[in-house]
Amino acid sequence: MRRKVIAGNWKMNKLPNEAIEFIDSLAKLVKDTKNEVIICAPYTDLFYVLLQAQGTNIKVGAQNMHFEDSGAYTGEVSGEMLKAIGVEYVIIGHSERRQYFNETDETVNKKIKAAFKHGLKPIVCVGETLEQREQGLANDIIRTQTKLALDGLSKDEVKNTIIAYEPIWAIGTGKTATSEDANNSIKEIRNEIEKNYGKDVAAEVIIQYGGSVKSKNAKELFETSDIDGGLVGGASLDPEEFSKIVNYDK
Ligand code: PGA
């Protein structure tokens, strides 16, 4: 049985004092869950979030990293730096990074390899645009993104990769994919992994759904056969709302 993993992606939100208050509230609300809870915070909040999350079941992730360990890359943060302060997860290839910051399948692949090199667990985002979906290309796109992202990884690394299927048209729009559509897309991703890494690996990989996940739709989405939790943007900014998503099974 795969576990459910619910990760909040704060994006460019929350000052340190707000982040500390959030973790304090969330910790009380999710202390009894058996689901995995991750908060992916902006770099400037990470240290505070890590301190506040000590002794709780909240794990901490970053939202991006560079693929080099160090060097002349002004403004960048490496996997080695994240690991050094105690970060455990890192989102890689979010559609906003692909769209606004020239992230490509190639840089995504390099970053995933660098994350594993430093003992970080990647949460890798894939997903199609509305145009691609309307043209009937959605499955091709997500299969290709998955294949290129994982290219060259060992079976063990693939097993330890979390994939987030996030249809771009559903992000921040209030439009959620139907649970059936999301589940089918996630099955496509799982099939692609099976094709390249075998049945055992495909059966173990955690694949989340992301795109306007709220407490109202979490249960329906997460109770399908292949959706193993969610990557949650807007609804992760409020501890009450986010805790209801984490506790969808209570
Ligand atoms: P959303 O964002 O939940 O606000 O749609 C999801 C994401 O971008 O990860």
PDB file of C-alpha atoms and ligand atoms in Angstrom:
ATOM      1  CA  MET A   1       0.000   0.000   0.000  1.00  0.00           C
ATOM      2  CA  ARG A   2       1.358   3.405  -0.958  1.00  0.00           C
ATOM      3  CA  ARG A   3       1.161   6.120   1.706  1.00  0.00           C
ATOM      4  CA  LYS A   4      -0.632   9.420   1.074  1.00  0.00           C
ATOM      5  CA  VAL A   5       1.596  12.470   0.886  1.00  0.00           C
ATOM      6  CA  ILE A   6       0.098  15.934   1.184  1.00  0.00           C
ATOM      7  CA  ALA A   7       2.469  18.791   0.441  1.00  0.00           C
ATOM      8  CA  GLY A   8       1.774  22.501   0.718  1.00  0.00           C
ATOM      9  CA  ASN A   9       3.458  24.794  -1.793  1.00  0.00           C
ATOM     10  CA  TRP A  10       3.423  28.293  -0.347  1.00  0.00           C
ATOM     11  CA  LYS A  11       4.970  29.786  -3.508  1.00  0.00           C
ATOM     12  CA  MET A  12       6.125  33.398  -2.860  1.00  0.00           C
ATOM     13  CA  ASN A  13       4.060  33.886   0.282  1.00  0.00           C
ATOM     14  CA  LYS A  14       4.563  34.316   4.055  1.00  0.00           C
ATOM     15  CA  LEU A  15       7.087  36.270   6.074  1.00  0.00           C
ATOM     16  CA  PRO A  16       8.997  34.422   8.808  1.00  0.00           C
ATOM     17  CA  ASN A  17       6.621  35.469  11.622  1.00  0.00           C
ATOM     18  CA  GLU A  18       3.634  34.251   9.584  1.00  0.00           C
ATOM     19  CA  ALA A  19       5.437  31.014   8.762  1.00  0.00           C
ATOM     20  CA  ILE A  20       6.192  30.321  12.438  1.00  0.00           C
ATOM     21  CA  GLU A  21       2.584  30.975  13.441  1.00  0.00           C
ATOM     22  CA  PHE A  22       1.345  28.730  10.659  1.00  0.00           C
ATOM     23  CA  ILE A  23       3.535  25.776  11.686  1.00  0.00           C
ATOM     24  CA  ASP A  24       2.530  26.231  15.321  1.00  0.00           C
ATOM     25  CA  SER A  25      -1.181  26.017  14.386  1.00  0.00           C
ATOM     26  CA  LEU A  26      -0.815  23.255  11.804  1.00  0.00           C
ATOM     27  CA  ALA A  27       1.229  21.019  14.099  1.00  0.00           C
ATOM     28  CA  LYS A  28      -1.683  20.806  16.559  1.00  0.00           C
ATOM     29  CA  LEU A  29      -4.214  20.137  13.824  1.00  0.00           C
ATOM     30  CA  VAL A  30      -2.372  17.307  12.041  1.00  0.00           C
ATOM     31  CA  LYS A  31      -0.606  15.587  14.928  1.00  0.00           C
ATOM     32  CA  ASP A  32      -2.757  12.439  14.682  1.00  0.00           C
ATOM     33  CA  THR A  33      -2.642  11.862  10.944  1.00  0.00           C
ATOM     34  CA  LYS A  34      -0.958   8.848   9.408  1.00  0.00           C
ATOM     35  CA  ASN A  35      -0.541  10.784   6.147  1.00  0.00           C
ATOM     36  CA  GLU A  36       2.762  12.437   5.359  1.00  0.00           C
ATOM     37  CA  VAL A  37       2.676  16.233   5.691  1.00  0.00           C
ATOM     38  CA  ILE A  38       5.193  18.477   3.944  1.00  0.00           C
ATOM     39  CA  ILE A  39       5.445  22.266   3.810  1.00  0.00           C
ATOM     40  CA  CYS A  40       7.458  23.733   0.928  1.00  0.00           C
ATOM     41  CA  ALA A  41       8.399  27.231   2.024  1.00  0.00           C
ATOM     42  CA  PRO A  42      10.296  30.130   0.402  1.00  0.00           C
ATOM     43  CA  TYR A  43      14.058  30.076   1.087  1.00  0.00           C
ATOM     44  CA  THR A  44      13.831  32.956   3.555  1.00  0.00           C
ATOM     45  CA  ASP A  45      11.338  31.021   5.712  1.00  0.00           C
ATOM     46  CA  LEU A  46      13.037  27.629   5.627  1.00  0.00           C
ATOM     47  CA  PHE A  47      15.203  27.967   8.691  1.00  0.00           C
ATOM     48  CA  TYR A  48      12.335  29.278  10.845  1.00  0.00           C
ATOM     49  CA  VAL A  49       9.982  26.591   9.557  1.00  0.00           C
ATOM     50  CA  LEU A  50      12.560  23.875  10.269  1.00  0.00           C
ATOM     51  CA  LEU A  51      13.019  25.083  13.842  1.00  0.00           C
ATOM     52  CA  GLN A  52       9.288  25.375  14.482  1.00  0.00           C
ATOM     53  CA  ALA A  53       8.595  21.953  12.928  1.00  0.00           C
ATOM     54  CA  GLN A  54      11.100  20.162  15.183  1.00  0.00           C
ATOM     55  CA  GLY A  55       9.392  17.464  17.224  1.00  0.00           C
ATOM     56  CA  THR A  56       6.268  17.534  15.007  1.00  0.00           C
ATOM     57  CA  ASN A  57       5.235  15.287  12.092  1.00  0.00           C
ATOM     58  CA  ILE A  58       5.620  18.175   9.603  1.00  0.00           C
ATOM     59  CA  LYS A  59       8.410  17.725   7.073  1.00  0.00           C
ATOM     60  CA  VAL A  60      10.012  20.594   5.238  1.00  0.00           C
ATOM     61  CA  GLY A  61      10.764  21.211   1.579  1.00  0.00           C
ATOM     62  CA  ALA A  62      12.142  23.961  -0.659  1.00  0.00           C
ATOM     63  CA  GLN A  63      10.479  25.042  -3.906  1.00  0.00           C
ATOM     64  CA  ASN A  64      13.497  24.967  -6.211  1.00  0.00           C
ATOM     65  CA  MET A  65      17.284  24.497  -6.229  1.00  0.00           C
ATOM     66  CA  HIS A  66      20.221  24.844  -8.606  1.00  0.00           C
ATOM     67  CA  PHE A  67      21.847  21.735 -10.063  1.00  0.00           C
ATOM     68  CA  GLU A  68      25.424  22.820  -9.312  1.00  0.00           C
ATOM     69  CA  ASP A  69      26.809  22.488  -5.757  1.00  0.00           C
ATOM     70  CA  SER A  70      28.367  25.960  -5.649  1.00  0.00           C
ATOM     71  CA  GLY A  71      29.851  28.616  -7.894  1.00  0.00           C
ATOM     72  CA  ALA A  72      29.190  31.862  -9.734  1.00  0.00           C
ATOM     73  CA  TYR A  73      25.380  31.625  -9.953  1.00  0.00           C
ATOM     74  CA  THR A  74      24.224  34.851  -8.342  1.00  0.00           C
ATOM     75  CA  GLY A  75      20.917  34.488  -6.558  1.00  0.00           C
ATOM     76  CA  GLU A  76      20.802  30.697  -6.681  1.00  0.00           C
ATOM     77  CA  VAL A  77      20.649  28.123  -3.869  1.00  0.00           C
ATOM     78  CA  SER A  78      22.136  24.620  -4.191  1.00  0.00           C
ATOM     79  CA  GLY A  79      20.954  21.230  -2.991  1.00  0.00           C
ATOM     80  CA  GLU A  80      23.991  21.055  -0.746  1.00  0.00           C
ATOM     81  CA  MET A  81      22.918  24.292   0.967  1.00  0.00           C
ATOM     82  CA  LEU A  82      19.367  23.027   1.502  1.00  0.00           C
ATOM     83  CA  LYS A  83      20.590  19.728   2.912  1.00  0.00           C
ATOM     84  CA  ALA A  84      22.993  21.518   5.257  1.00  0.00           C
ATOM     85  CA  ILE A  85      20.169  23.298   7.085  1.00  0.00           C
ATOM     86  CA  GLY A  86      18.027  20.148   7.337  1.00  0.00           C
ATOM     87  CA  VAL A  87      15.622  20.431   4.405  1.00  0.00           C
ATOM     88  CA  GLU A  88      14.300  17.019   3.301  1.00  0.00           C
ATOM     89  CA  TYR A  89      12.255  17.663   0.130  1.00  0.00           C
ATOM     90  CA  VAL A  90      12.503  19.947  -2.886  1.00  0.00           C
ATOM     91  CA  ILE A  91       9.941  20.749  -5.564  1.00  0.00           C
ATOM     92  CA  ILE A  92      11.496  20.530  -9.009  1.00  0.00           C
ATOM     93  CA  GLY A  93      10.077  21.657 -12.345  1.00  0.00           C
ATOM     94  CA  HIS A  94       6.937  23.382 -11.111  1.00  0.00           C
ATOM     95  CA  SER A  95       5.018  24.719 -14.115  1.00  0.00           C
ATOM     96  CA  GLU A  96       5.549  28.296 -12.894  1.00  0.00           C
ATOM     97  CA  ARG A  97       9.298  27.706 -13.046  1.00  0.00           C
ATOM     98  CA  ARG A  98       9.007  26.115 -16.478  1.00  0.00           C
ATOM     99  CA  GLN A  99       6.865  29.038 -17.663  1.00  0.00           C
ATOM    100  CA  TYR A 100       8.581  32.083 -16.074  1.00  0.00           C
ATOM    101  CA  PHE A 101      12.139  30.921 -15.382  1.00  0.00           C
ATOM    102  CA  ASN A 102      13.081  28.862 -18.428  1.00  0.00           C
ATOM    103  CA  GLU A 103      13.098  25.544 -16.619  1.00  0.00           C
ATOM    104  CA  THR A 104      13.349  22.771 -19.215  1.00  0.00           C
ATOM    105  CA  ASP A 105      13.084  18.983 -19.112  1.00  0.00           C
ATOM    106  CA  GLU A 106      16.883  18.980 -19.212  1.00  0.00           C
ATOM    107  CA  THR A 107      17.371  21.285 -16.209  1.00  0.00           C
ATOM    108  CA  VAL A 108      14.646  19.386 -14.360  1.00  0.00           C
ATOM    109  CA  ASN A 109      16.579  16.147 -14.917  1.00  0.00           C
ATOM    110  CA  LYS A 110      19.862  17.730 -13.768  1.00  0.00           C
ATOM    111  CA  LYS A 111      18.210  19.133 -10.634  1.00  0.00           C
ATOM    112  CA  ILE A 112      16.654  15.778  -9.717  1.00  0.00           C
ATOM    113  CA  LYS A 113      20.072  14.108 -10.000  1.00  0.00           C
ATOM    114  CA  ALA A 114      21.640  16.853  -7.883  1.00  0.00           C
ATOM    115  CA  ALA A 115      18.867  16.491  -5.292  1.00  0.00           C
ATOM    116  CA  PHE A 116      19.603  12.760  -4.906  1.00  0.00           C
ATOM    117  CA  LYS A 117      23.316  13.453  -4.782  1.00  0.00           C
ATOM    118  CA  HIS A 118      22.691  15.517  -1.646  1.00  0.00           C
ATOM    119  CA  GLY A 119      20.105  13.214  -0.066  1.00  0.00           C
ATOM    120  CA  LEU A 120      17.094  15.422  -0.847  1.00  0.00           C
ATOM    121  CA  LYS A 121      13.818  13.870  -2.034  1.00  0.00           C
ATOM    122  CA  PRO A 122      12.460  15.538  -5.168  1.00  0.00           C
ATOM    123  CA  ILE A 123       8.797  16.349  -5.799  1.00  0.00           C
ATOM    124  CA  VAL A 124       8.761  16.570  -9.581  1.00  0.00           C
ATOM    125  CA  CYS A 125       5.943  18.407 -11.352  1.00  0.00           C
ATOM    126  CA  VAL A 126       4.548  17.422 -14.746  1.00  0.00           C
ATOM    127  CA  GLY A 127       1.369  18.556 -16.499  1.00  0.00           C
ATOM    128  CA  GLU A 128      -0.179  19.733 -19.724  1.00  0.00           C
ATOM    129  CA  THR A 129      -1.575  23.122 -20.780  1.00  0.00           C
ATOM    130  CA  LEU A 130      -5.232  23.587 -21.716  1.00  0.00           C
ATOM    131  CA  GLU A 131      -4.277  23.915 -25.368  1.00  0.00           C
ATOM    132  CA  GLN A 132      -2.364  20.635 -25.279  1.00  0.00           C
ATOM    133  CA  ARG A 133      -5.308  18.912 -23.595  1.00  0.00           C
ATOM    134  CA  GLU A 134      -7.756  20.261 -26.175  1.00  0.00           C
ATOM    135  CA  GLN A 135      -5.519  19.009 -28.959  1.00  0.00           C
ATOM    136  CA  GLY A 136      -5.528  15.530 -27.437  1.00  0.00           C
ATOM    137  CA  LEU A 137      -1.830  15.748 -26.559  1.00  0.00           C
ATOM    138  CA  ALA A 138      -2.105  15.586 -22.756  1.00  0.00           C
ATOM    139  CA  ASN A 139      -1.009  11.965 -22.366  1.00  0.00           C
ATOM    140  CA  ASP A 140       1.930  12.354 -24.747  1.00  0.00           C
ATOM    141  CA  ILE A 141       3.106  15.467 -22.915  1.00  0.00           C
ATOM    142  CA  ILE A 142       2.974  13.991 -19.439  1.00  0.00           C
ATOM    143  CA  ARG A 143       4.583  10.731 -20.546  1.00  0.00           C
ATOM    144  CA  THR A 144       7.426  12.618 -22.235  1.00  0.00           C
ATOM    145  CA  GLN A 145       7.941  14.965 -19.276  1.00  0.00           C
ATOM    146  CA  THR A 146       8.044  11.967 -16.925  1.00  0.00           C
ATOM    147  CA  LYS A 147      10.486  10.039 -19.091  1.00  0.00           C
ATOM    148  CA  LEU A 148      12.883  12.965 -19.530  1.00  0.00           C
ATOM    149  CA  ALA A 149      12.706  13.999 -15.868  1.00  0.00           C
ATOM    150  CA  LEU A 150      13.676  10.523 -14.655  1.00  0.00           C
ATOM    151  CA  ASP A 151      16.192   9.744 -17.385  1.00  0.00           C
ATOM    152  CA  GLY A 152      19.356   8.114 -16.021  1.00  0.00           C
ATOM    153  CA  LEU A 153      18.054   7.580 -12.468  1.00  0.00           C
ATOM    154  CA  SER A 154      18.436   4.228 -10.705  1.00  0.00           C
ATOM    155  CA  LYS A 155      15.348   2.191  -9.825  1.00  0.00           C
ATOM    156  CA  ASP A 156      15.813   3.094  -6.169  1.00  0.00           C
ATOM    157  CA  GLU A 157      15.966   6.777  -6.996  1.00  0.00           C
ATOM    158  CA  VAL A 158      12.797   6.540  -9.077  1.00  0.00           C
ATOM    159  CA  LYS A 159      11.046   4.787  -6.169  1.00  0.00           C
ATOM    160  CA  ASN A 160      12.040   7.700  -3.941  1.00  0.00           C
ATOM    161  CA  THR A 161      10.836  10.375  -6.351  1.00  0.00           C
ATOM    162  CA  ILE A 162       7.447  11.935  -5.728  1.00  0.00           C
ATOM    163  CA  ILE A 163       5.700  13.014  -8.903  1.00  0.00           C
ATOM    164  CA  ALA A 164       3.027  15.706  -8.856  1.00  0.00           C
ATOM    165  CA  TYR A 165       0.650  15.652 -11.801  1.00  0.00           C
ATOM    166  CA  GLU A 166      -0.485  19.248 -12.127  1.00  0.00           C
ATOM    167  CA  PRO A 167      -2.551  20.136 -15.210  1.00  0.00           C
ATOM    168  CA  ILE A 168      -1.550  23.754 -15.784  1.00  0.00           C
ATOM    169  CA  TRP A 169      -5.128  24.854 -16.508  1.00  0.00           C
ATOM    170  CA  ALA A 170      -6.137  23.722 -13.003  1.00  0.00           C
ATOM    171  CA  ILE A 171      -3.460  25.640 -11.078  1.00  0.00           C
ATOM    172  CA  GLY A 172      -4.809  28.618  -9.144  1.00  0.00           C
ATOM    173  CA  THR A 173      -7.897  28.748 -11.360  1.00  0.00           C
ATOM    174  CA  GLY A 174     -10.434  27.031  -9.141  1.00  0.00           C
ATOM    175  CA  LYS A 175     -10.897  24.470 -11.930  1.00  0.00           C
ATOM    176  CA  THR A 176     -10.036  20.990 -10.716  1.00  0.00           C
ATOM    177  CA  ALA A 177      -9.619  18.027 -13.015  1.00  0.00           C
ATOM    178  CA  THR A 178     -12.395  15.523 -12.298  1.00  0.00           C
ATOM    179  CA  SER A 179     -11.145  12.794 -10.020  1.00  0.00           C
ATOM    180  CA  GLU A 180     -11.605  10.332 -12.869  1.00  0.00           C
ATOM    181  CA  ASP A 181      -9.557  12.419 -15.349  1.00  0.00           C
ATOM    182  CA  ALA A 182      -6.827  13.076 -12.786  1.00  0.00           C
ATOM    183  CA  ASN A 183      -6.683   9.398 -11.882  1.00  0.00           C
ATOM    184  CA  ASN A 184      -6.439   8.409 -15.557  1.00  0.00           C
ATOM    185  CA  SER A 185      -3.604  10.868 -16.195  1.00  0.00           C
ATOM    186  CA  ILE A 186      -1.789   9.526 -13.163  1.00  0.00           C
ATOM    187  CA  LYS A 187      -2.218   5.983 -14.482  1.00  0.00           C
ATOM    188  CA  GLU A 188      -0.541   7.151 -17.709  1.00  0.00           C
ATOM    189  CA  ILE A 189       2.420   8.409 -15.673  1.00  0.00           C
ATOM    190  CA  ARG A 190       2.563   5.132 -13.761  1.00  0.00           C
ATOM    191  CA  ASN A 191       2.486   3.187 -17.055  1.00  0.00           C
ATOM    192  CA  GLU A 192       5.358   5.259 -18.395  1.00  0.00           C
ATOM    193  CA  ILE A 193       7.372   4.456 -15.263  1.00  0.00           C
ATOM    194  CA  GLU A 194       6.480   0.768 -15.599  1.00  0.00           C
ATOM    195  CA  LYS A 195       7.659   0.791 -19.217  1.00  0.00           C
ATOM    196  CA  ASN A 196      11.068   2.189 -18.260  1.00  0.00           C
ATOM    197  CA  TYR A 197      11.685   0.851 -14.739  1.00  0.00           C
ATOM    198  CA  GLY A 198       9.367  -2.153 -14.307  1.00  0.00           C
ATOM    199  CA  LYS A 199       6.186  -3.007 -12.449  1.00  0.00           C
ATOM    200  CA  ASP A 200       7.627  -2.998  -8.919  1.00  0.00           C
ATOM    201  CA  VAL A 201       8.992   0.510  -9.218  1.00  0.00           C
ATOM    202  CA  ALA A 202       5.786   1.817 -10.816  1.00  0.00           C
ATOM    203  CA  ALA A 203       3.684   0.287  -8.050  1.00  0.00           C
ATOM    204  CA  GLU A 204       5.709   2.104  -5.372  1.00  0.00           C
ATOM    205  CA  VAL A 205       6.098   5.606  -6.781  1.00  0.00           C
ATOM    206  CA  ILE A 206       3.998   8.239  -5.026  1.00  0.00           C
ATOM    207  CA  ILE A 207       2.102  10.311  -7.601  1.00  0.00           C
ATOM    208  CA  GLN A 208       0.169  13.311  -6.323  1.00  0.00           C
ATOM    209  CA  TYR A 209      -2.471  15.441  -7.982  1.00  0.00           C
ATOM    210  CA  GLY A 210      -2.139  19.231  -7.883  1.00  0.00           C
ATOM    211  CA  GLY A 211      -4.342  22.046  -9.176  1.00  0.00           C
ATOM    212  CA  SER A 212      -7.011  23.737  -7.036  1.00  0.00           C
ATOM    213  CA  VAL A 213      -7.060  21.012  -4.380  1.00  0.00           C
ATOM    214  CA  LYS A 214      -9.320  22.190  -1.517  1.00  0.00           C
ATOM    215  CA  SER A 215     -10.828  20.561   1.570  1.00  0.00           C
ATOM    216  CA  LYS A 216     -14.053  20.179  -0.456  1.00  0.00           C
ATOM    217  CA  ASN A 217     -12.545  18.014  -3.210  1.00  0.00           C
ATOM    218  CA  ALA A 218      -9.604  16.321  -1.448  1.00  0.00           C
ATOM    219  CA  LYS A 219     -11.464  13.202  -0.337  1.00  0.00           C
ATOM    220  CA  GLU A 220     -12.890  12.448  -3.765  1.00  0.00           C
ATOM    221  CA  LEU A 221      -9.491  12.911  -5.418  1.00  0.00           C
ATOM    222  CA  PHE A 222      -7.382  11.051  -2.860  1.00  0.00           C
ATOM    223  CA  GLU A 223      -9.684   8.028  -2.646  1.00  0.00           C
ATOM    224  CA  THR A 224      -9.150   7.060  -6.280  1.00  0.00           C
ATOM    225  CA  SER A 225      -6.941   4.092  -7.150  1.00  0.00           C
ATOM    226  CA  ASP A 226      -3.811   5.950  -8.234  1.00  0.00           C
ATOM    227  CA  ILE A 227      -3.791   9.432  -6.661  1.00  0.00           C
ATOM    228  CA  ASP A 228      -1.467   9.286  -3.658  1.00  0.00           C
ATOM    229  CA  GLY A 229      -2.167  12.704  -2.148  1.00  0.00           C
ATOM    230  CA  GLY A 230      -1.786  16.262  -3.349  1.00  0.00           C
ATOM    231  CA  LEU A 231       0.460  19.226  -3.991  1.00  0.00           C
ATOM    232  CA  VAL A 232      -1.568  22.132  -2.671  1.00  0.00           C
ATOM    233  CA  GLY A 233      -0.958  25.810  -3.474  1.00  0.00           C
ATOM    234  CA  GLY A 234      -3.599  28.380  -2.460  1.00  0.00           C
ATOM    235  CA  ALA A 235      -5.320  26.132   0.081  1.00  0.00           C
ATOM    236  CA  SER A 236      -2.022  25.485   1.893  1.00  0.00           C
ATOM    237  CA  LEU A 237      -1.779  29.089   3.097  1.00  0.00           C
ATOM    238  CA  ASP A 238      -4.401  28.676   5.818  1.00  0.00           C
ATOM    239  CA  PRO A 239      -3.624  26.103   8.533  1.00  0.00           C
ATOM    240  CA  GLU A 240      -7.308  25.178   9.141  1.00  0.00           C
ATOM    241  CA  GLU A 241      -8.035  24.618   5.462  1.00  0.00           C
ATOM    242  CA  PHE A 242      -4.777  22.768   4.852  1.00  0.00           C
ATOM    243  CA  SER A 243      -5.298  20.540   7.900  1.00  0.00           C
ATOM    244  CA  LYS A 244      -8.714  19.509   6.551  1.00  0.00           C
ATOM    245  CA  ILE A 245      -6.996  18.379   3.354  1.00  0.00           C
ATOM    246  CA  VAL A 246      -4.397  16.422   5.338  1.00  0.00           C
ATOM    247  CA  ASN A 247      -7.185  14.929   7.499  1.00  0.00           C
ATOM    248  CA  TYR A 248      -9.423  14.141   4.499  1.00  0.00           C
ATOM    249  CA  ASP A 249      -9.724  10.558   5.732  1.00  0.00           C
ATOM    250  CA  LYS A 250     -10.953  11.414   9.250  1.00  0.00           C
TER     251      LYS A 250
HETATM  252  P1  PGA B   1      -3.164  25.641  -6.468  1.00  0.00           P
HETATM  253  O1  PGA B   1      -1.617  25.437  -6.821  1.00  0.00           O
HETATM  254  O2  PGA B   1      -3.516  24.603  -5.420  1.00  0.00           O
HETATM  255  O3  PGA B   1      -3.256  27.048  -5.932  1.00  0.00           O
HETATM  256  O4  PGA B   1      -3.953  25.450  -7.720  1.00  0.00           O
HETATM  257  C1  PGA B   1      -1.062  24.163  -6.929  1.00  0.00           C
HETATM  258  C2  PGA B   1       0.401  24.275  -7.299  1.00  0.00           C
HETATM  259  O5  PGA B   1       0.744  25.147  -8.109  1.00  0.00           O
HETATM  260  O6  PGA B   1       1.243  23.484  -6.827  1.00  0.00           O
END
